[in-house]
Short mmCIF file of C-alpha atoms in Angstrom, two decimals:
data_model
loop_
_atom_site.label_atom_id
_atom_site.label_comp_id
_atom_site.label_asym_id
_atom_site.label_seq_id
_atom_site.Cartn_x
_atom_site.Cartn_y
_atom_site.Cartn_z
CA MET A 1 10.37 -8.28 4.96
CA LYS A 2 8.87 -5.85 7.56
CA PHE A 3 6.12 -3.48 6.87
CA GLN A 4 5.75 -0.52 9.44
CA ASN A 5 1.98 0.68 9.51
CA ASP A 6 1.27 4.26 10.67
CA LYS A 7 -2.41 3.56 10.40
CA ILE A 8 -3.33 1.91 13.64
CA THR A 9 -6.59 2.38 15.30
CA VAL A 10 -6.67 1.77 19.31
CA SER A 11 -10.26 1.99 20.66
CA SER A 12 -11.56 1.69 24.03
CA TYR A 13 -14.61 0.14 25.65
CA ASP A 14 -15.47 -1.29 29.14
CA GLY A 15 -15.29 2.22 30.20
CA GLY A 16 -11.86 2.34 29.21
CA LYS A 17 -10.51 -0.24 31.30
CA THR A 18 -9.40 -2.46 28.15
CA TYR A 19 -8.51 -1.35 24.61
CA GLU A 20 -8.17 -3.19 21.30
CA VAL A 21 -5.93 -2.25 18.18
CA GLN A 22 -6.53 -2.60 14.57
CA SER A 23 -3.70 -2.56 11.94
CA ASN A 24 -4.51 -2.65 8.25
CA ILE A 25 -2.08 -3.09 5.52
CA THR A 26 -1.97 -3.29 1.45
CA VAL A 27 1.17 -5.69 0.21
CA GLN A 28 1.57 -7.33 -3.03
CA ALA A 29 2.17 -10.79 -2.01
CA LYS A 30 2.75 -14.13 -3.63
CA ILE A 31 0.01 -17.08 -3.21
CA ASN A 32 2.54 -18.95 -1.15
CA SER A 33 3.52 -16.18 1.01
CA SER A 34 2.93 -16.09 4.82
CA VAL A 35 2.26 -13.14 6.95
CA THR A 36 2.95 -12.39 10.63
CA CYS A 37 1.42 -9.61 12.72
CA ARG A 38 3.29 -9.07 15.86
CA ILE A 39 1.85 -6.39 18.83
CA ASN A 40 4.31 -5.09 21.60
CA HIS A 41 3.14 -3.71 24.91
CA THR A 42 4.87 -2.23 27.93
CA GLU A 43 3.05 -5.00 30.05
CA LEU A 44 4.19 -7.78 27.91
CA GLN A 45 7.39 -9.68 28.35
CA GLN A 46 7.21 -10.98 24.78
CA PRO A 47 5.24 -9.71 21.54
CA ILE A 48 2.12 -11.37 20.55
CA THR A 49 2.37 -12.65 17.24
CA SER A 50 0.10 -14.27 14.75
CA THR A 51 0.80 -15.76 11.46
CA PHE A 52 -1.20 -17.04 8.41
CA GLN A 53 -0.58 -18.05 5.05
CA ILE A 54 -1.96 -16.20 2.04
CA THR A 55 -3.62 -19.44 0.73
CA ASP A 56 -6.05 -19.23 3.79
CA ILE A 57 -7.70 -16.10 2.41
CA VAL A 58 -7.17 -15.58 -1.20
CA ASN A 59 -9.15 -17.54 -3.91
CA LEU A 60 -7.98 -16.96 -7.61
CA MET A 61 -10.16 -17.55 -10.73
CA PRO A 62 -8.95 -19.20 -13.68
CA SER A 63 -8.41 -17.68 -17.15
CA THR A 64 -10.70 -17.95 -19.80
CA PRO A 65 -10.35 -21.28 -21.19
CA GLU A 66 -8.76 -21.89 -24.93
CA ILE A 67 -9.01 -24.62 -27.25
CA SER A 68 -6.53 -25.81 -29.58
CA TYR A 69 -6.66 -28.23 -32.27
CA HIS A 70 -4.26 -30.94 -33.86
CA LYS A 71 -5.59 -33.03 -36.69
CA LYS A 72 -4.48 -36.82 -36.84
CA GLU A 73 -4.93 -39.34 -39.56
CA ASN A 74 -8.29 -41.07 -40.57
CA GLY A 75 -10.18 -38.19 -39.81
CA ASN A 76 -9.38 -37.97 -36.16
CA ALA A 77 -8.24 -34.91 -33.89
CA THR A 78 -7.24 -34.11 -30.85
CA LEU A 79 -8.50 -30.99 -29.07
CA THR A 80 -6.84 -29.19 -25.84
CA CYS A 81 -8.27 -27.18 -23.54
CA THR A 82 -6.13 -24.69 -21.08
CA SER A 83 -6.66 -22.58 -18.49
CA SER A 84 -4.23 -20.85 -15.78
CA GLY A 85 -3.78 -18.86 -12.86
CA PHE A 86 -6.15 -20.27 -10.34
CA TYR A 87 -6.41 -21.16 -6.76
CA PRO A 88 -6.77 -23.55 -4.97
CA GLY A 89 -6.18 -26.18 -7.46
CA ASN A 90 -9.48 -28.06 -7.36
CA ALA A 91 -10.88 -27.48 -10.82
CA SER A 92 -13.22 -29.76 -13.34
CA VAL A 93 -13.13 -29.69 -17.02
CA VAL A 94 -16.34 -30.30 -19.11
CA TRP A 95 -16.43 -30.77 -23.01
CA ILE A 96 -19.93 -29.63 -24.41
CA ILE A 97 -21.55 -29.70 -28.15
CA TYR A 98 -25.04 -28.85 -28.55
CA GLY A 99 -25.27 -27.40 -25.46
CA ASN A 100 -24.74 -31.43 -23.92
CA GLN A 101 -21.71 -32.90 -22.32
CA ILE A 102 -19.27 -34.93 -24.58
CA LYS A 103 -19.00 -38.54 -23.52
CA GLU A 104 -15.38 -39.03 -25.16
CA LEU A 105 -12.85 -40.20 -22.78
CA GLN A 106 -10.68 -36.89 -21.62
CA THR A 107 -7.54 -36.60 -20.02
CA ASP A 108 -6.95 -33.64 -17.23
CA ILE A 109 -3.89 -32.76 -15.99
CA ILE A 110 -3.75 -30.08 -12.99
CA SER A 111 -0.30 -28.66 -12.43
CA LYS A 112 1.20 -26.10 -9.78
CA THR A 113 3.49 -23.31 -11.12
CA GLU A 114 6.27 -21.58 -9.29
CA ASP A 115 4.05 -18.64 -8.05
CA GLY A 116 1.68 -21.28 -6.18
CA THR A 117 -1.16 -20.76 -8.73
CA TYR A 118 -2.44 -23.73 -10.95
CA ASN A 119 -2.79 -24.60 -14.53
CA VAL A 120 -5.15 -27.09 -15.87
CA THR A 121 -5.08 -28.78 -19.52
CA SER A 122 -7.44 -31.21 -20.92
CA THR A 123 -7.25 -33.21 -23.85
CA ILE A 124 -10.10 -35.26 -25.79
CA ASN A 125 -9.72 -37.40 -28.94
CA VAL A 126 -12.77 -36.76 -31.40
CA LYS A 127 -13.70 -37.69 -34.94
CA VAL A 128 -13.68 -34.57 -36.92
CA LYS A 129 -16.98 -35.49 -38.83
CA ASP A 130 -18.96 -35.71 -35.65
CA TYR A 131 -18.05 -32.40 -34.38
CA ILE A 132 -18.43 -29.86 -37.04
CA SER A 133 -20.71 -27.79 -34.87
CA GLY A 134 -19.17 -25.41 -32.09
CA VAL A 135 -17.03 -27.23 -29.16
CA ILE A 136 -17.13 -25.64 -25.80
CA CYS A 137 -14.67 -26.28 -23.08
CA GLU A 138 -15.95 -25.39 -19.53
CA ILE A 139 -13.63 -25.04 -16.25
CA ALA A 140 -15.61 -25.25 -13.01
CA HIS A 141 -13.81 -23.62 -10.03
CA LEU A 142 -14.99 -22.40 -6.82
CA THR A 143 -14.48 -18.80 -7.87
CA GLU A 144 -16.29 -19.06 -11.24
CA THR A 145 -17.28 -21.49 -14.02
CA LEU A 146 -15.99 -20.30 -17.35
CA GLN A 147 -16.51 -21.38 -20.94
CA SER A 148 -14.12 -20.88 -23.77
CA PRO A 149 -15.21 -19.12 -27.28
CA GLU A 150 -16.90 -21.77 -29.61
CA PHE A 151 -14.55 -23.78 -31.31
CA TYR A 152 -14.99 -24.87 -34.89
CA LEU A 153 -13.15 -28.26 -36.22
CA LYS A 154 -13.92 -27.41 -39.89
CA GLN A 155 -16.24 -25.20 -41.72
CA ASP A 156 -18.59 -26.73 -44.63
CA SER A 157 -19.36 -23.11 -46.20
CA CYS A 158 -17.92 -21.04 -48.74
CA GLY A 159 -16.48 -18.82 -45.84
CA PRO A 160 -12.76 -18.09 -45.32
CA ALA A 161 -12.20 -21.36 -43.30
CA ILE A 162 -13.33 -23.46 -46.15
CA THR A 163 -12.47 -27.36 -46.20
CA ILE A 164 -11.88 -29.81 -49.40
CA THR A 165 -15.59 -31.04 -48.30
CA GLY A 166 -16.80 -27.65 -48.16
CA ALA A 167 -15.35 -26.13 -51.64
CA LEU A 168 -16.69 -29.49 -53.12
CA ARG A 169 -20.38 -29.05 -51.67
CA CYS A 170 -20.01 -25.18 -52.83
CA ILE A 171 -19.06 -26.18 -56.42
CA ILE A 172 -21.58 -28.50 -56.91
CA GLY A 173 -24.35 -26.38 -55.07
CA ALA A 174 -23.66 -23.65 -57.66
CA VAL A 175 -23.47 -25.88 -60.56
CA HIS A 176 -26.91 -27.12 -59.55
CA LEU A 177 -28.10 -23.65 -59.13
CA GLY A 178 -26.81 -22.79 -62.60
CA VAL A 179 -28.64 -25.60 -64.22
CA MET A 180 -31.75 -24.60 -62.43
CA ILE A 181 -31.65 -21.22 -63.47
CA PHE A 182 -30.79 -22.40 -67.24
CA LEU A 183 -33.91 -24.60 -67.25
CA CYS A 184 -35.98 -21.93 -65.91
CA TYR A 185 -34.86 -19.22 -68.49
CA HIS A 186 -35.31 -22.00 -71.16
CA GLU A 187 -38.91 -22.90 -70.36
CA MET A 188 -39.83 -19.03 -70.12
CA GLU A 189 -38.45 -18.35 -73.64
CA ASN A 190 -40.43 -21.54 -74.97
CA LYS A 191 -43.65 -20.33 -73.49
CA ARG A 192 -43.10 -16.52 -74.82
CA LYS A 193 -42.43 -17.92 -78.39
CA GLY A 194 -45.51 -20.31 -78.16
CA GLN A 195 -47.70 -17.18 -77.24
CA LYS A 196 -46.22 -15.44 -80.03
CA LYS A 197 -47.51 -17.94 -82.72
#
């Protein structure tokens, strides 16, 4: 594909003995495309050409990492972190909890897509009971270091994401609170009756 650029700047120096030319174009190109600049002049027998790859001048940052969750038997779970659209393909993944790196063995796969950019998938196997707090996946790339939103394997509370264990704790806690209130009320009633006597 050829591009005709009307915005050409020719300037002189050395008292007008020599000249330089500058041409700027804006194009939408794929990451694996090449661009060739060709200059013609009346004093040239052959045009001067220079070719470069888009990959030589472009760095693309990864997308915000996302974590997905697949629960297994025996309280184990597989966490998967994905990020896409970055270039070049060098990237590293760190799993974080409580501000510290998770030391579990992880598997990272970086793959190249048809448009020349890269995707990364990182998986880690954990014990659910050990990671009830927010887990973060961090992608480090030369353009940017990005973190996923905190991901919670389970929520031991009376909220909407309640687990069976969380439900039992809520019920036991409610019963315990009810008993305490009843005992306090009963004791206050006994004292009040004793004062009347």
